[in-house]
Amino acid sequence: MATPTLTTEHEHTGSGHDVVPLIVSADSKAGLRSKAHRLARYLADHPDTPFEAFARSVAAEDTGRAHRAVLLAADREDGRRGLDTLAAGQNPPDVVRGSARRAERVVFVFPGQGSQWPGMALDLLDWSPVFAAELARCDAALGRFADWSIVDVLRGRSGAPTLDDGADVVQPVLFAVMVALAALWRAHGVEPAAVVGHSLGEVAAACATGALTHADGMRVAALWSSAQATLSGRGDMISVPLPVAEVRARLTGREGLDIGAVNGPSWVIVSGDSAAVAELLADLTADGVRARRIPVGLAAHSRHIDDIRDRLLADLAPLAPVSTVVPFHSTVTEGPLDTAALDARYWFRNLRNPVRFDEATRGLVEQGHGVFAEISPHPVLTVAVQDTIDALDGRAVVLGTIRRREEGPRSFLGSLAAAYVSGASVDWTAAFPGGAESVALPESGSDATVAAAGLLAAGHPLLGAAVELAEDGGWLFTGRLSAAQHPWLAGHTVLGRTVLPSSVLVELTLHAASELGCARIEELTQHLPVVFAEEAHCLQVRIGPVDDAGARRIGVFARPDSVGAAQGGPWTRHATGIMAETAGSAAGPEPGAWPPPGAAAEDAGAARDRLRAHGIELGPEFGGLTGAWSLDGELFAEVVLPAPAGSGAGYGIHPALLDAAVQPVALFPAAAESDGWLASSWSGLALHAAGAQALRVRVRATGPDSVSVSATDLVGRPVFSAENVVLGTLPEEYVRAPHAEPPTRPGPAGGLAARLAELPEPARAELVLDLVRDHTAAVLGRDTAAGIGGDDAFTELGFESLTAVALRNRLAEATGLKLRTTLAFDYPTPAALAGHLLEALSPADTDVLAGLDRLEEVLFGEPGGPLHGRVKVRLRDLLFRLDGAAEAGGTDAGDAPLDAASDDEIFALLDRELDLS
């Protein structure tokens, strides 16, 4: 990632309050120049248009394309000149430029004491109501512990203390400013994916994320700084630009010294007795080491803090920390920490122990966070963070918030621009707090291009165009998805990769269905996940013509944008399905009392923990599950559309909201041992109302790995329903290498298949049954298979999800077959399972029609049961794979009539013959 550059070719003399950001983004450098030219011409041709209204309209219509520039203009003429210069391919004064190939996750970095300066952030008080309100909250909280005002200190009012009066003034004021600056970032749409703090900075981080209230945060900042003041004059701290191992070696044999902090690979703080620190400083200087004294006048993060331990524990005992959604990376424990643990003992450890800032930062860089924004009145840790990034060969960008001796609004907007051009999501309309009327800008985006190409606007945030296909009446919807353009997509990761949740495919097909007058999605099965690297993905949703049954086939395809048509790259089919062209809407869920009387509250956070344990990491964009209850084997939940996911405008049901509606399945007791964690197939889908921001959800198990989901709005009106959602696992190999050649499906173990081929039919069956019984005994912990009969039900033998998966794993290894995790439930006795394995291990010329006969017999033995839905999913999956084989190798003219039939004909035959409709 290229580091954004801010050019300042002249001295700023304005107040800074009138600075206006102009946002320009495009898919290429040429596109960026072209857009700048169109905007400049608009300003020249419309002299009566208010400049702020123009700039706000530009910000509102910006879609965050990969190539980005932000002009900080003082007035209309300044903005026009800047746009003209940008259009000419040059960098005008006060422009921030960069490229964002993906949406970057932002870390808020809160430093300790040292970034303060007289008058810091003072002009932000008058410029930003959000900043002023947050500072006022902190000021009110300080009133319980001090008789002076933070605002008075900042304004330098007569009688107020100053920042020169010691830590017990500096730390409460600095804490308040950092908390208010964090609120300013968030008010402009920048939500942290994680926070990390250094000493006092951890207190600000805890308050900014809601782990501590303003009152509790100020309690820590005010009372521990007062306690530290009693140690003043006894100790000192110095900054040493050496690796920690070398510093430790230099401390060997010296008394009264401790490692106070490890800030970076070659930046260590030493803390201790004043005389010992002075002696060390002199020795380092004599050796040519540029160590320097830190002017704090006490020895924090050293053994000196032991003297105020009892006072700190008593003063901070009333704290009531809570868990938060935003990960808190502790510099005490060196990693993520549940913020419910931020009690009095933790804050004593914070002040007493070394600050492990380098270790915590390393963890964040290794997790792939791309933007580190220091939340302070002047950057003091950016060098340390950058050194750590460089040591790891990372590509992250490090930013400040405002700077000493710079106008606060202009400085902040410059930092906001640097974050934006680096890939952060920014709500630029918030930079116009007074509001401004919208103006009609020149058509320079997708709608004009779409119309010129003879296409229709798709009318959806994730789709760009639609066209009716000639001859057969099918439709094609196209779009381009990227985590840079749609940052909330980056909040859904599997095995460390950004994976498109199937809820996106559901929303896209529901939109296509709505556009074509279809009220219901009969089936949508995801065969392969859409895995994002850094490039965008081109997307196609193909809807077939109406068949004789009034249905349309669905196909969802994607390929990386870097492939491009010129290279002829292949499209991957990710999902298939059927939509019904029926009049009216399917019946929706019935409203009722909420939560249901007698329902027991569940820990909604446990769902996220279980998903994380299985490699599914959900960012705040997908953290909409806010409450859950259980009753009679069913789950009930409340979900909201999280602010980081953006608004629901333009969506039928926002995918992040729909994903949150399915997350409660992780709270089912059986889910803890299941392999199925992500929705892979949806049946009986209907959207009853569009644009919901919050839902009440009911989830009911319909099978070992399937559920039904229904949702209403907060007053009980139906919003969404799915009769059956099958939960499956993602193919790990594909997630890790999505564009590699697909691995060959493992075949039957050669030895076992060869032995079976040499045996007569009865002996084959006996051998495979013995294999199943032996592995069943091993899974159950029995020494022998004695007492395990061929007709004994696995459930009666004591099988449950974990043992079923263990049996599947053992048999898959023994046979070389790819087997489902529900094997022991699909074939409920050893004899039935042995029969299935024997068939799978038999030669390929097995009678297909006989197999269909057996399928028919099994299905009619359980009319209308959940097995029907699962069989439909399997059949569609088989058709998907058969289609792929046919496309790769063609079809033989001598194939049987069934092989020559179309997919629609096969589905119609199966639905008619097996009564699966």
mmCIF file of N, CA and C in Angstrom, residues 843-892:
data_model
loop_
_atom_site.group_PDB
_atom_site.id
_atom_site.type_symbol
_atom_site.label_atom_id
_atom_site.label_comp_id
_atom_site.label_asym_id
_atom_site.label_seq_id
_atom_site.Cartn_x
_atom_site.Cartn_y
_atom_site.Cartn_z
ATOM 1 N N PRO A 843 -18.029 -50.701 -8.558
ATOM 2 C CA PRO A 843 -17.661 -50.162 -9.872
ATOM 3 C C PRO A 843 -18.630 -49.096 -10.325
ATOM 4 N N ALA A 844 -18.191 -48.247 -11.240
ATOM 5 C CA ALA A 844 -18.968 -47.077 -11.642
ATOM 6 C C ALA A 844 -20.184 -47.415 -12.477
ATOM 7 N N ASP A 845 -20.333 -48.664 -12.941
ATOM 8 C CA ASP A 845 -21.475 -48.988 -13.786
ATOM 9 C C ASP A 845 -22.687 -49.433 -12.986
ATOM 10 N N THR A 846 -22.780 -49.024 -11.711
ATOM 11 C CA THR A 846 -23.943 -49.346 -10.896
ATOM 12 C C THR A 846 -25.204 -48.835 -11.572
ATOM 13 N N ASP A 847 -26.289 -49.577 -11.443
ATOM 14 C CA ASP A 847 -27.541 -49.230 -12.104
ATOM 15 C C ASP A 847 -28.106 -47.938 -11.530
ATOM 16 N N VAL A 848 -28.101 -46.841 -12.323
ATOM 17 C CA VAL A 848 -28.583 -45.553 -11.852
ATOM 18 C C VAL A 848 -30.057 -45.608 -11.517
ATOM 19 N N LEU A 849 -30.821 -46.290 -12.365
ATOM 20 C CA LEU A 849 -32.266 -46.344 -12.110
ATOM 21 C C LEU A 849 -32.571 -47.099 -10.826
ATOM 22 N N ALA A 850 -31.784 -48.128 -10.511
ATOM 23 C CA ALA A 850 -31.992 -48.845 -9.259
ATOM 24 C C ALA A 850 -31.717 -47.929 -8.073
ATOM 25 N N GLY A 851 -30.708 -47.073 -8.248
ATOM 26 C CA GLY A 851 -30.436 -46.115 -7.184
ATOM 27 C C GLY A 851 -31.577 -45.143 -6.990
ATOM 28 N N LEU A 852 -32.185 -44.689 -8.095
ATOM 29 C CA LEU A 852 -33.346 -43.805 -7.978
ATOM 30 C C LEU A 852 -34.512 -44.528 -7.316
ATOM 31 N N ASP A 853 -34.655 -45.818 -7.616
ATOM 32 C CA ASP A 853 -35.713 -46.584 -6.971
ATOM 33 C C ASP A 853 -35.508 -46.618 -5.464
ATOM 34 N N ARG A 854 -34.257 -46.837 -5.040
ATOM 35 C CA ARG A 854 -33.984 -46.879 -3.603
ATOM 36 C C ARG A 854 -34.240 -45.519 -2.968
ATOM 37 N N LEU A 855 -33.857 -44.443 -3.689
ATOM 38 C CA LEU A 855 -34.101 -43.095 -3.180
ATOM 39 C C LEU A 855 -35.599 -42.856 -3.011
ATOM 40 N N GLU A 856 -36.354 -43.283 -3.993
ATOM 41 C CA GLU A 856 -37.803 -43.111 -3.914
ATOM 42 C C GLU A 856 -38.369 -43.848 -2.710
ATOM 43 N N GLU A 857 -37.872 -45.058 -2.490
ATOM 44 C CA GLU A 857 -38.366 -45.863 -1.368
ATOM 45 C C GLU A 857 -38.081 -45.192 -0.027
ATOM 46 N N VAL A 858 -36.869 -44.661 0.107
ATOM 47 C CA VAL A 858 -36.497 -44.006 1.363
ATOM 48 C C VAL A 858 -37.335 -42.749 1.590
ATOM 49 N N LEU A 859 -37.507 -41.950 0.539
ATOM 50 C CA LEU A 859 -38.233 -40.704 0.707
ATOM 51 C C LEU A 859 -39.697 -40.929 1.019
ATOM 52 N N PHE A 860 -40.306 -41.908 0.367
ATOM 53 C CA PHE A 860 -41.706 -42.177 0.664
ATOM 54 C C PHE A 860 -41.873 -42.824 2.036
ATOM 55 N N GLY A 861 -40.787 -43.319 2.578
ATOM 56 C CA GLY A 861 -40.865 -43.844 3.937
ATOM 57 C C GLY A 861 -40.911 -42.740 4.973
ATOM 58 N N GLU A 862 -40.589 -41.501 4.562
ATOM 59 C CA GLU A 862 -40.631 -40.348 5.479
ATOM 60 C C GLU A 862 -41.273 -39.178 4.741
ATOM 61 N N PRO A 863 -42.565 -39.275 4.440
ATOM 62 C CA PRO A 863 -43.208 -38.234 3.620
ATOM 63 C C PRO A 863 -43.170 -36.878 4.306
ATOM 64 N N GLY A 864 -42.735 -35.886 3.542
ATOM 65 C CA GLY A 864 -42.760 -34.517 4.041
ATOM 66 C C GLY A 864 -41.742 -34.203 5.107
ATOM 67 N N GLY A 865 -40.834 -35.142 5.414
ATOM 68 C CA GLY A 865 -39.868 -34.900 6.473
ATOM 69 C C GLY A 865 -38.747 -33.994 6.032
ATOM 70 N N PRO A 866 -37.870 -33.593 6.985
ATOM 71 C CA PRO A 866 -36.762 -32.709 6.647
ATOM 72 C C PRO A 866 -35.770 -33.330 5.683
ATOM 73 N N LEU A 867 -35.808 -34.693 5.548
ATOM 74 C CA LEU A 867 -34.904 -35.342 4.618
ATOM 75 C C LEU A 867 -35.130 -34.862 3.194
ATOM 76 N N HIS A 868 -36.367 -34.529 2.861
ATOM 77 C CA HIS A 868 -36.674 -34.075 1.508
ATOM 78 C C HIS A 868 -35.850 -32.852 1.136
ATOM 79 N N GLY A 869 -35.809 -31.885 2.036
ATOM 80 C CA GLY A 869 -35.055 -30.673 1.741
ATOM 81 C C GLY A 869 -33.584 -30.958 1.551
ATOM 82 N N ARG A 870 -33.026 -31.850 2.361
ATOM 83 C CA ARG A 870 -31.612 -32.168 2.253
ATOM 84 C C ARG A 870 -31.311 -32.926 0.967
ATOM 85 N N VAL A 871 -32.259 -33.811 0.555
ATOM 86 C CA VAL A 871 -32.069 -34.520 -0.705
ATOM 87 C C VAL A 871 -32.069 -33.541 -1.876
ATOM 88 N N LYS A 872 -32.963 -32.543 -1.816
ATOM 89 C CA LYS A 872 -32.994 -31.554 -2.883
ATOM 90 C C LYS A 872 -31.657 -30.820 -2.979
ATOM 91 N N VAL A 873 -31.097 -30.492 -1.819
ATOM 92 C CA VAL A 873 -29.799 -29.820 -1.817
ATOM 93 C C VAL A 873 -28.732 -30.711 -2.434
ATOM 94 N N ARG A 874 -28.721 -32.009 -2.046
ATOM 95 C CA ARG A 874 -27.734 -32.935 -2.606
ATOM 96 C C ARG A 874 -27.880 -33.070 -4.117
ATOM 97 N N LEU A 875 -29.143 -33.188 -4.576
ATOM 98 C CA LEU A 875 -29.372 -33.352 -6.011
ATOM 99 C C LEU A 875 -28.911 -32.125 -6.782
ATOM 100 N N ARG A 876 -29.175 -30.942 -6.216
ATOM 101 C CA ARG A 876 -28.729 -29.737 -6.906
ATOM 102 C C ARG A 876 -27.206 -29.670 -6.943
ATOM 103 N N ASP A 877 -26.588 -30.130 -5.849
ATOM 104 C CA ASP A 877 -25.129 -30.136 -5.810
ATOM 105 C C ASP A 877 -24.570 -31.101 -6.857
ATOM 106 N N LEU A 878 -25.208 -32.259 -7.000
ATOM 107 C CA LEU A 878 -24.773 -33.219 -8.009
ATOM 108 C C LEU A 878 -24.922 -32.634 -9.410
ATOM 109 N N LEU A 879 -26.059 -31.976 -9.647
ATOM 110 C CA LEU A 879 -26.261 -31.361 -10.962
ATOM 111 C C LEU A 879 -25.212 -30.295 -11.237
ATOM 112 N N PHE A 880 -24.893 -29.540 -10.209
ATOM 113 C CA PHE A 880 -23.859 -28.504 -10.358
ATOM 114 C C PHE A 880 -22.540 -29.135 -10.801
ATOM 115 N N ARG A 881 -22.162 -30.219 -10.132
ATOM 116 C CA ARG A 881 -20.902 -30.882 -10.455
ATOM 117 C C ARG A 881 -20.957 -31.562 -11.823
ATOM 118 N N LEU A 882 -22.108 -32.176 -12.139
ATOM 119 C CA LEU A 882 -22.256 -32.797 -13.453
ATOM 120 C C LEU A 882 -22.200 -31.762 -14.567
ATOM 121 N N ASP A 883 -22.836 -30.602 -14.326
ATOM 122 C CA ASP A 883 -22.775 -29.526 -15.313
ATOM 123 C C ASP A 883 -21.333 -29.108 -15.554
ATOM 124 N N GLY A 884 -20.577 -28.993 -14.453
ATOM 125 C CA GLY A 884 -19.177 -28.602 -14.597
ATOM 126 C C GLY A 884 -18.382 -29.625 -15.381
ATOM 127 N N ALA A 885 -18.653 -30.918 -15.145
ATOM 128 C CA ALA A 885 -17.939 -31.959 -15.889
ATOM 129 C C ALA A 885 -18.306 -31.916 -17.370
ATOM 130 N N ALA A 886 -19.612 -31.659 -17.646
ATOM 131 C CA ALA A 886 -20.053 -31.601 -19.034
ATOM 132 C C ALA A 886 -19.417 -30.422 -19.757
ATOM 133 N N GLU A 887 -19.331 -29.280 -19.043
ATOM 134 C CA GLU A 887 -18.736 -28.117 -19.678
ATOM 135 C C GLU A 887 -17.263 -28.337 -19.972
ATOM 136 N N ALA A 888 -16.608 -29.114 -19.106
ATOM 137 C CA ALA A 888 -15.175 -29.344 -19.293
ATOM 138 C C ALA A 888 -14.902 -30.374 -20.378
ATOM 139 N N GLY A 889 -15.710 -31.435 -20.427
ATOM 140 C CA GLY A 889 -15.389 -32.516 -21.341
ATOM 141 C C GLY A 889 -16.397 -32.765 -22.430
ATOM 142 N N GLY A 890 -17.523 -32.030 -22.421
ATOM 143 C CA GLY A 890 -18.545 -32.272 -23.429
ATOM 144 C C GLY A 890 -19.339 -33.514 -23.100
ATOM 145 N N THR A 891 -20.367 -33.812 -23.897
ATOM 146 C CA THR A 891 -21.206 -34.984 -23.678
ATOM 147 C C THR A 891 -21.096 -35.906 -24.860
ATOM 148 N N ASP A 892 -21.174 -37.176 -24.554
ATOM 149 C CA ASP A 892 -21.089 -38.208 -25.573
ATOM 150 C C ASP A 892 -22.454 -38.391 -26.206
#
